[in-house]
Coordinates of C-alpha atoms in Angstrom, one line a residue:
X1 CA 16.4 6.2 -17.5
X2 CA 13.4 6.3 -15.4
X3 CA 11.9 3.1 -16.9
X4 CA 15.5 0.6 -16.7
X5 CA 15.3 2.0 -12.7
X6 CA 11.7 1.1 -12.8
X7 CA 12.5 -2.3 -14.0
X8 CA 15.1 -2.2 -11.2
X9 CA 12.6 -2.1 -8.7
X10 CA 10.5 -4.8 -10.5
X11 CA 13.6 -7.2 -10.8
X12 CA 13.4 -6.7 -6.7
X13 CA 9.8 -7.0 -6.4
X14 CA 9.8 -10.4 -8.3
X15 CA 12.4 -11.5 -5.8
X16 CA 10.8 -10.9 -2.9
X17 CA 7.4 -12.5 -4.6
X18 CA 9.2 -15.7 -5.4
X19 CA 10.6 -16.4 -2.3
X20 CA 7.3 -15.9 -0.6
X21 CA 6.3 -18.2 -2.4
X22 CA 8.8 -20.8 -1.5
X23 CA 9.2 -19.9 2.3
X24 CA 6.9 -20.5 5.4
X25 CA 8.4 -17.6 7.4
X26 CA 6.4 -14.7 8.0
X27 CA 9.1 -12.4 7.4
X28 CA 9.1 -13.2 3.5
X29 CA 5.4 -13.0 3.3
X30 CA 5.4 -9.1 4.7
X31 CA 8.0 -8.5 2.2
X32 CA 6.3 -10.5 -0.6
X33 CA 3.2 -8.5 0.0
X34 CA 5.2 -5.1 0.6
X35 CA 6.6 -6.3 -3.2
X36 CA 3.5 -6.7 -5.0
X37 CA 2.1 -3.2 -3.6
X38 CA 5.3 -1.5 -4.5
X39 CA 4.9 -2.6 -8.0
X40 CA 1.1 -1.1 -8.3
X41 CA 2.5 2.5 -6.2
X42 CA 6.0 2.9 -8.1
X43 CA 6.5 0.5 -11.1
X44 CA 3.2 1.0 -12.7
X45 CA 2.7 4.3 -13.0
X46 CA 6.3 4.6 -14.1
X47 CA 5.6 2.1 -17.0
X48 CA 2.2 3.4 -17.8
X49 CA 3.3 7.2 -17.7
X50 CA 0.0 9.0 -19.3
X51 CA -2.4 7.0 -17.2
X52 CA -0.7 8.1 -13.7
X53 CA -0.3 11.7 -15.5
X54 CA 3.4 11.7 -15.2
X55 CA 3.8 12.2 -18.8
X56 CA 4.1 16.1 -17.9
X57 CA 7.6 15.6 -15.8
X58 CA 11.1 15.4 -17.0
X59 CA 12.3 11.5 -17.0
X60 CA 15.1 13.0 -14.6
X61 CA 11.7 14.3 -11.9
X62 CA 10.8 10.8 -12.2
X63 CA 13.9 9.2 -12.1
X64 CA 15.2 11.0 -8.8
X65 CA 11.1 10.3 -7.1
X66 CA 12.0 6.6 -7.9
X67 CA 15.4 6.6 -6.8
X68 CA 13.9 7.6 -3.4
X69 CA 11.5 4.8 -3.0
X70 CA 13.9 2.3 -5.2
X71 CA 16.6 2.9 -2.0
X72 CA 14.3 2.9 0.6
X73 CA 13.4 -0.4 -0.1
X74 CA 16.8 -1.9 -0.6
X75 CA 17.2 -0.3 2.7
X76 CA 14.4 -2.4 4.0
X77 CA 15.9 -6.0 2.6
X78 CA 19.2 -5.9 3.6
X79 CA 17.8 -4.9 7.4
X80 CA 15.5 -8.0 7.1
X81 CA 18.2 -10.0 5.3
X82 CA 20.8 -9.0 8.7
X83 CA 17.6 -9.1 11.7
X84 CA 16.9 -12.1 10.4
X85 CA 20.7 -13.7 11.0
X86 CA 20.6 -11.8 14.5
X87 CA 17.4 -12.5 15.6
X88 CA 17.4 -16.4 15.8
X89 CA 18.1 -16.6 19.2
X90 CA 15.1 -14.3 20.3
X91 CA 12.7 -16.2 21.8
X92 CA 9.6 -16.0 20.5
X93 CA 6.9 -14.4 22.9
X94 CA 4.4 -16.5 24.3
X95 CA 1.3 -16.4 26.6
X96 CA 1.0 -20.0 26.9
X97 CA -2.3 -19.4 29.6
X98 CA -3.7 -16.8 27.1
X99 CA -3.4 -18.8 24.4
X100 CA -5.1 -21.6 25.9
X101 CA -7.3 -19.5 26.9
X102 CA -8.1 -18.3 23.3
X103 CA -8.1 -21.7 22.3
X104 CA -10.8 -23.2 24.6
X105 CA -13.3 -20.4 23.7
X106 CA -12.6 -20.1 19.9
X107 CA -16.4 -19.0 19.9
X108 CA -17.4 -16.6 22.7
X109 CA -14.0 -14.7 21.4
X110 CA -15.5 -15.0 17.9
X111 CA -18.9 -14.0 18.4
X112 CA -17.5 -11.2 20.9
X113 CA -14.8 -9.4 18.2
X114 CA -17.2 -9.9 15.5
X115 CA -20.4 -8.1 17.8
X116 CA -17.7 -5.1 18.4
X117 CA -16.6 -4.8 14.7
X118 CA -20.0 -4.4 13.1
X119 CA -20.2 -2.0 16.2
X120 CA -17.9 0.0 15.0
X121 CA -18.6 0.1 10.8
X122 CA -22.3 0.9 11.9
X123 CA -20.6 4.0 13.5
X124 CA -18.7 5.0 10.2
X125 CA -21.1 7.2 8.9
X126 CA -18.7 9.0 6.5
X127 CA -15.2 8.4 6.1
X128 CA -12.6 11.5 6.5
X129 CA -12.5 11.4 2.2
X130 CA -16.2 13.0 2.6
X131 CA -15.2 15.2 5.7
X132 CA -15.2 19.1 4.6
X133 CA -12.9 19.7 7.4
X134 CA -10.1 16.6 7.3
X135 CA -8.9 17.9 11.2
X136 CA -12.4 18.4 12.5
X137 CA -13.5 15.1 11.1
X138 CA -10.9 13.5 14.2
X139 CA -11.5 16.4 16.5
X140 CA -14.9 16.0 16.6
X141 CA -15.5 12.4 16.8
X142 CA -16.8 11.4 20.4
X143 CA -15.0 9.3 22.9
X144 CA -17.1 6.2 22.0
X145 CA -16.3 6.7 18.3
X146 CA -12.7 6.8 19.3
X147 CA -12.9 3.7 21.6
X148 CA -14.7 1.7 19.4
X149 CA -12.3 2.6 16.4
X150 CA -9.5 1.6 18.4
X151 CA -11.1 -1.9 19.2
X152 CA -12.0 -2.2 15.6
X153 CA -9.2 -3.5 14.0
X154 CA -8.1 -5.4 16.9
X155 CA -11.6 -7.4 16.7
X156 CA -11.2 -8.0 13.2
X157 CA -7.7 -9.4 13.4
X158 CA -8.8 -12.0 16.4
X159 CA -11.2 -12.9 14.1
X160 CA -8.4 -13.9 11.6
X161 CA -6.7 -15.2 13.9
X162 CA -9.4 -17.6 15.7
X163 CA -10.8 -18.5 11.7
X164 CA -6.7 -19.8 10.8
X165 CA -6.0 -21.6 13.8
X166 CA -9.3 -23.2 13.8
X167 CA -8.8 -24.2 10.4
X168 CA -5.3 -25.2 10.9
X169 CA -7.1 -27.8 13.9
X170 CA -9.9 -28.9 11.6
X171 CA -12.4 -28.0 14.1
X172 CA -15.2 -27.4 11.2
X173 CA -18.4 -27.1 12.7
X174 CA -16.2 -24.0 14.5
X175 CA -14.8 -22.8 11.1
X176 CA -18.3 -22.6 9.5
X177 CA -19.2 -20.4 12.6
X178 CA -16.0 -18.0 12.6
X179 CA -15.4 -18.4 9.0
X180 CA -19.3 -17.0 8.4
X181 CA -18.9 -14.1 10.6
X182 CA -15.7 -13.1 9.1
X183 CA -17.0 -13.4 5.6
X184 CA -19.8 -11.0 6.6
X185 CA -17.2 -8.8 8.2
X186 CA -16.0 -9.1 5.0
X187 CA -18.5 -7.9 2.5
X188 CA -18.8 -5.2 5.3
X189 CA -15.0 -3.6 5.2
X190 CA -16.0 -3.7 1.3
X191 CA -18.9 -1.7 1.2
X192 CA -17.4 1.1 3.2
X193 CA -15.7 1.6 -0.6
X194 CA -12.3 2.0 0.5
X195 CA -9.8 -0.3 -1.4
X196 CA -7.6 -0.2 2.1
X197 CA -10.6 -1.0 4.4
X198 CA -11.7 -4.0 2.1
X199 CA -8.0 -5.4 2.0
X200 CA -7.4 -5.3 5.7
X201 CA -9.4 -8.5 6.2
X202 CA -7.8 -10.2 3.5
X203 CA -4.5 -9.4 4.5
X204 CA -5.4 -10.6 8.3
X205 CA -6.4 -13.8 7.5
X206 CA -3.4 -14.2 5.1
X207 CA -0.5 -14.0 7.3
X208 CA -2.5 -15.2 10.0
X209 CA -2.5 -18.6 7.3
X210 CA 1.2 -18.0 7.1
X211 CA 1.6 -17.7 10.8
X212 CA -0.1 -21.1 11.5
X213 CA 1.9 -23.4 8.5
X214 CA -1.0 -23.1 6.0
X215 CA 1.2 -21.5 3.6
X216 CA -1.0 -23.4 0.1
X217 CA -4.1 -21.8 1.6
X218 CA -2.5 -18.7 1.8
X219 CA -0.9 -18.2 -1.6
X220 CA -4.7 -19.3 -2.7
X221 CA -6.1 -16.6 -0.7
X222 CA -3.5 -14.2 -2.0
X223 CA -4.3 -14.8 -5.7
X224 CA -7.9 -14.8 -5.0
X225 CA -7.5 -11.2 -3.6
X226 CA -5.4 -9.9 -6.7
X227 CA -8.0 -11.3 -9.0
X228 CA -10.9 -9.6 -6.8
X229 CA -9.0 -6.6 -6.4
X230 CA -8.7 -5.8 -9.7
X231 CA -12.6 -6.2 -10.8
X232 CA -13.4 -4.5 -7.1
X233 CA -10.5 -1.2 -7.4
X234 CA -13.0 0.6 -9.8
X235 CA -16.2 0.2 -8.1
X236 CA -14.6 1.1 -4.8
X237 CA -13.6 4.3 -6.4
X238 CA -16.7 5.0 -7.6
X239 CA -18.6 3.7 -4.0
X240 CA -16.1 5.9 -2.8
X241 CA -16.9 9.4 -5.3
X242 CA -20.4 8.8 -4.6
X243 CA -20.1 9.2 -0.6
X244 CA -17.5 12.1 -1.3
X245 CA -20.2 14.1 -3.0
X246 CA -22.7 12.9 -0.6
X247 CA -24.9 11.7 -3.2
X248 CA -28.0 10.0 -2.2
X249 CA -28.0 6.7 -3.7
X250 CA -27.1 4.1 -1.7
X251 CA -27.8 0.6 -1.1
X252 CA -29.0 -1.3 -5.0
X253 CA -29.2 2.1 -6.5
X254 CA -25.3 2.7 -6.6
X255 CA -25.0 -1.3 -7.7
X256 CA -27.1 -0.9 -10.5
X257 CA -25.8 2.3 -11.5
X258 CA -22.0 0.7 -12.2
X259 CA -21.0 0.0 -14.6
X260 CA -18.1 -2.5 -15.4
X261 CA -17.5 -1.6 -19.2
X262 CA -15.9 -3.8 -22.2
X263 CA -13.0 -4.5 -20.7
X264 CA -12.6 -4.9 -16.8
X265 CA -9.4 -5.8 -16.4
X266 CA -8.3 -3.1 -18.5
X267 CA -11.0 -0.5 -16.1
X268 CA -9.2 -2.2 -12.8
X269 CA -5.5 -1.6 -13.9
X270 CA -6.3 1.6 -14.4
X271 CA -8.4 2.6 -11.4
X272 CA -5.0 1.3 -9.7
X273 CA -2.5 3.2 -11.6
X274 CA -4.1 6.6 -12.0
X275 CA -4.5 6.5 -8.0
X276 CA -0.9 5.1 -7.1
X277 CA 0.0 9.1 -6.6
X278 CA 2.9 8.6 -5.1
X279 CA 5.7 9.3 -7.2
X280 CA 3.4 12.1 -8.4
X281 CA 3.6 13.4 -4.7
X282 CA 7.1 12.8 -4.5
X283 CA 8.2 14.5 -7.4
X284 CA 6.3 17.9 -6.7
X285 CA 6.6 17.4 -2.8
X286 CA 10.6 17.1 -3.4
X287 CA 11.3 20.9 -3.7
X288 CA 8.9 22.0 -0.8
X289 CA 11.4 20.0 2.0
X290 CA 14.3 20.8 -0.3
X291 CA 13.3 24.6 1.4
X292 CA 12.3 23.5 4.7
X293 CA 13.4 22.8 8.1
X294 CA 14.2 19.4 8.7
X295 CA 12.0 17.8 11.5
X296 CA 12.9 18.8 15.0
X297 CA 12.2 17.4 18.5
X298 CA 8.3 17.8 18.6
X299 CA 8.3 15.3 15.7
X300 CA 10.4 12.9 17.6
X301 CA 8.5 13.1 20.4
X302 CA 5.2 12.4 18.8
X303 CA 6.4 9.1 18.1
X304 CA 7.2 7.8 21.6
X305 CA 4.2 10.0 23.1
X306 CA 1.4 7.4 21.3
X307 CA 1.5 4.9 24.5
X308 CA 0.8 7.8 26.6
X309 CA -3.3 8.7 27.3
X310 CA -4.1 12.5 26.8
X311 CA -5.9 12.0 30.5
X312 CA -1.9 11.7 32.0
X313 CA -0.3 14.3 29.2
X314 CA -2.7 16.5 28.2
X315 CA -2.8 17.1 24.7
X316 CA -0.3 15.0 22.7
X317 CA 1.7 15.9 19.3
X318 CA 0.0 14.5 16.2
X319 CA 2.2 11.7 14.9
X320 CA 5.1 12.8 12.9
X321 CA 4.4 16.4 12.8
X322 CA 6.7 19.2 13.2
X323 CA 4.5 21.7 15.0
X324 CA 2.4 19.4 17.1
X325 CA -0.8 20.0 14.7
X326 CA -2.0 17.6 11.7
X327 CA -1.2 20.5 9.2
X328 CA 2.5 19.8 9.1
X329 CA 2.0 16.0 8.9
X330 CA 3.7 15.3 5.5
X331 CA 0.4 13.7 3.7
X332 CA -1.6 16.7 5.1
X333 CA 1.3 19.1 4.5
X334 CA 1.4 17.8 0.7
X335 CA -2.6 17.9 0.2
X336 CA -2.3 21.8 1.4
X337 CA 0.8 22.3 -0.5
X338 CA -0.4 20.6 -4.1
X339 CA -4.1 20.5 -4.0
X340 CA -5.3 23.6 -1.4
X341 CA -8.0 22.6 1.7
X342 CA -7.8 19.8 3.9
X343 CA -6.6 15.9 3.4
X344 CA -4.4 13.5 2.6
X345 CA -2.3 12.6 0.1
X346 CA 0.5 9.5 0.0
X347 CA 3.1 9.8 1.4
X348 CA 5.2 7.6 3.3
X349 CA 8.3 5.6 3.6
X350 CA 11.3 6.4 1.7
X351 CA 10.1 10.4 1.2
X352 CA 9.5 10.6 4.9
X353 CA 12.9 9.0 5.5
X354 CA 14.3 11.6 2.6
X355 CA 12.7 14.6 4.6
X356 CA 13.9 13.3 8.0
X357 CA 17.9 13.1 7.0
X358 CA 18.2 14.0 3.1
X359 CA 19.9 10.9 0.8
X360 CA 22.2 9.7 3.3
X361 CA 19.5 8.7 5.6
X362 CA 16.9 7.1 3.0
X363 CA 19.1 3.8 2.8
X364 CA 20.4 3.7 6.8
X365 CA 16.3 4.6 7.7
X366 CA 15.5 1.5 5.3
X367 CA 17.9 -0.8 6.8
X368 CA 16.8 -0.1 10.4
X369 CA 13.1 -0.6 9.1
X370 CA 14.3 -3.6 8.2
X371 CA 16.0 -4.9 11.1
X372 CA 12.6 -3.8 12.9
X373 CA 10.9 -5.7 10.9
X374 CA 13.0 -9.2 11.3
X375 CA 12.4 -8.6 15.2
X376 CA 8.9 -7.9 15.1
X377 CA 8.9 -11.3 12.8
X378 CA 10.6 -13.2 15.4
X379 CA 9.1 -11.9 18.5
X380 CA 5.7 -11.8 17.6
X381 CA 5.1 -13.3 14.5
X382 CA 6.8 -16.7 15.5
X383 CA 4.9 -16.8 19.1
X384 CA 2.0 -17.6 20.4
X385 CA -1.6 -17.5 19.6
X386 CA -1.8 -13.9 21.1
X387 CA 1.4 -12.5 20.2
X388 CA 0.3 -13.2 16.4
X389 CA -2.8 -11.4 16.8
X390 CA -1.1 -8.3 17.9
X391 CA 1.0 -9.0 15.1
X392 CA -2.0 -9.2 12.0
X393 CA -3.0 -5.9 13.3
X394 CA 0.7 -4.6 12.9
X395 CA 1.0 -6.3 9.8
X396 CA -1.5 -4.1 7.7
X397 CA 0.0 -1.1 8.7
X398 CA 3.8 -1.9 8.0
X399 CA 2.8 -3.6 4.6
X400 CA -0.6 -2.3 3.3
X401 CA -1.2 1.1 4.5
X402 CA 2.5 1.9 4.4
X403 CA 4.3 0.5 1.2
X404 CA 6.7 0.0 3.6
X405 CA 6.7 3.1 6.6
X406 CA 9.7 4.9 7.6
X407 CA 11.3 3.8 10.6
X408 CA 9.4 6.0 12.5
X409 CA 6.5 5.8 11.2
X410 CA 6.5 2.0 11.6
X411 CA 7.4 2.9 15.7
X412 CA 5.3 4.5 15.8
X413 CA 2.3 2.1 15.3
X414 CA 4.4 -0.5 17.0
X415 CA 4.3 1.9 20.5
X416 CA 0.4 2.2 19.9
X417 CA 0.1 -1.6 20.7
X418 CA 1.6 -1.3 23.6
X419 CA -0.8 -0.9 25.6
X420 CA -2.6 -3.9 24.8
X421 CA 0.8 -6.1 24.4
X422 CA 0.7 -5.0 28.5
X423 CA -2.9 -5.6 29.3
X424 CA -2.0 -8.9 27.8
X425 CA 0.7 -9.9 29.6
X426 CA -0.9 -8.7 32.8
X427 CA -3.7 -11.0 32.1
X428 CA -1.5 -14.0 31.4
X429 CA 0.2 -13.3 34.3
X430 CA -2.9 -12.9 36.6
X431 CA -4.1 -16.5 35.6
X432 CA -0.6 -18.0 36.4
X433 CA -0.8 -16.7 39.6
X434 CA -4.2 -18.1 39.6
X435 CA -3.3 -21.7 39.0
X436 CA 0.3 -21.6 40.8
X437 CA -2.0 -20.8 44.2
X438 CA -5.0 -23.1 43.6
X439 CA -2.1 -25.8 42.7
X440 CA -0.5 -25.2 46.3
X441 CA -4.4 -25.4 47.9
X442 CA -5.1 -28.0 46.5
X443 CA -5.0 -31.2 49.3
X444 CA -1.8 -33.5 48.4
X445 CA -2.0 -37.1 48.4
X446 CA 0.1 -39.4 50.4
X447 CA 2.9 -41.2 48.5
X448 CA 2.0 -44.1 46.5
X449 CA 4.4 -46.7 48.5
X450 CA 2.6 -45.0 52.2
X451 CA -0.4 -45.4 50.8
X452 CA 0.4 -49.5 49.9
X453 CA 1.8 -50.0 53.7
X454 CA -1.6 -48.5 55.3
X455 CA -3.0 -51.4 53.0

């Protein structure tokens, strides 16, 4: 029962992968990639049963844990399918003096995002899977760290953004600049040994490719990643083990001590299925908010808190949390619940919709997930230069991090931008004033027949 659902979800998957394939909108490529994780977090492991230690539930546990997720993301295409009927006569954002801006100085932007990205890896000194205390690890970090972290990802995905459309204009002697910098950046995401990390890159430049009509390149870039992914999955877990325990080899001492074994495809599909935990979260997660509360109005609030700096608030809600604290997020909740101590299990999308509104609401939250999506597509992804930069940095969150988020959780991100979707706009409207008043300083000339007469 389990495994014809299972191959129900894969039947989807392949779907949404083959029309990726054939389409140049960025709406079927955040699907097509939300497809191909879903198969490694809920097919998989339902397939291969003993290596994601599922073998010890009922096939009914991991039937209804499947069902969740199998709904959720039906949900999530019929909302696209329906945004993206509505949506066509939303006029794609643009910044047009931005962008132009952007354009002229591909490499002081460049040089600048990549200067404040290996800023802000040199600061990553351990990552919260090596923090003792998970909620002290974000407590304590200083205000710098926290700046800096917030800029991060925002530098790297200009950085996409610049290498694509510099690409897409054949400017080369710029695209061995940016494209160096970024392939540094790179090796750098990968050596923090976090599979999520090293893919946020990838996935940057992907549907940054996608964004600008280099759809070939993309699909290239795509199968490159799957291939890499698969050899680099295992030694990221083991990178990853090794700074948990902070051992003290680093550098060519944890290289040479790796080893790849006899078979490496066989070591990287199962480094990926014995850590897609999620319908093993789901499963023994279920009866926990079967028994509780469901979420009430501090969880809400948390979401449309996030634009809001703690100087004007005080101190906000974490996001999605029932009591304001981390410890009733629902990935922190589960670690406490199933493991004991402090961290963070996976957890998103269809069980956070499930623990929001019970069955009813796991299809409606999908379907408005979806519709979000189709906008955010249209709005963002289809603009300008700008606009699809804010948009690469959304894009790893709704389809990496979260395989896809909940409504709210997706929201929630979304809000987090806006601050810098403002700064933005305030910017491009700045230099419009700029040029509309030097236009009307600038001396006119007399007409061209007045000027013929003087003659």
């Amino acid at each position: 029962m389990a495994t014809l659902l299972a191959l129900v979800h894969l039947s989807l998957c392949s779907y949404l992968i083959l029309r990726m394939l054939g389409s140049n909108h960025v709406l079927d490529c955040q699907l097509g990639v939300i497809a191909l994780f879903s198969i490694g977090y809920f097919v998989l492991p339902v397939l291969f049963e003993r290596l994601a230690n599922l073998d010890r539930f009922s096939d009914e546990d991991i039937f209804v844990a499947l069902l969740i997720h199998t709904l959720f993301l039906i949900g999530v295409v019929a909302g696209s399918s329906l945004g993206r009927k509505y949506f066509k006569t939303v006029r794609p954002a643009e910044l047009s003096l931005v962008d132009s801006f952007l354009k002229r100085h591909r490499i002081f932007f460049g040089v600048s995002a990549f200067a404040v990205f290996v800023t802000y890896i040199s600061t990553q000194d351990i990552t919260s899977y090596a923090a003792t205390d998970f909620e002290a690890y974000f407590r304590e970090r200083s205000p710098f760290f926290a700046i800096i972290a917030a800029f991060g990802g925002l530098s790297l995905a200009l950085l996409a953004t610049l290498v694509a459309t510099t690409w897409r204009d054949q400017s080369f002697a710029q695209l061995i600049i940016l494209g160096s910098m970024f392939l540094v950046a790179l090796v750098m995401s990968a050596g923090l040994g976090q599979r999520l990390v090293a893919l946020t890159p990838v996935m940057m430049l992907l549907v940054n490719l996608y964004m600008t009509r280099q759809r070939k390149r993309a699909l290239r870039l795509l199968v490159a990643a799957i291939v890499a992914f698969l050899f680099f999955s295992p030694f990221a877990i083991y990178l990853r083990e090794l700074r948990t325990e902070r051992s003290s080899i680093t550098g060519q001492g944890a290289i040479t001590g790796y080893s790849i074994g006899d078979n490496p495809f066989e070591k990287g599909l199962r480094s990926i299925v014995d850590r897609a935990d999620l319908i093993n979260v789901t499963i023994r997660m279920k009866p926990h908010i079967d028994g509780s509360a469901p979420p009430g109005l501090t969880y809400y609030s948390s979401v449309f808190l996030i634009p809001f700096p703690k100087l004007l608030i005080g101190e906000k809600p974490f996001l999605l949390s029932t009591d304001g604290t981390m410890d009733t997020e629902l990935s922190v909740w589960a670690w406490s619940t199933l493991i004991g101590g402090t961290g963070s299990l996976t957890a998103f999308g269809g069980l956070v919709a499930y623990r929001e509104g019970g069955w009813l609401w796991i299809p409606i939250n999908g379907m408005l997930t979806g519709i979000l999506f189709a906008f955010l597509a249209r709005l963002l992804g289809s603009g300008g230069t700008a606009m699809q930069w804010l948009y690469s940095v959304l894009f790893v969150v709704l389809s990496v991090k979260k395989v896809p988020p909940s409504l709210f959780e997706a929201l929630g991100e979304l809000l987090g931008q806006l601050p810098f979707i403002a700064v933005l706009v305030a910017l491009n409207r700045f230099f419009t004033g700029s040029a509309t008043t030097n236009r009307r300083k600038a001396p006119s000339l007399p007409p061209a027949r007045e000027v013929m007469g003087n003659r």
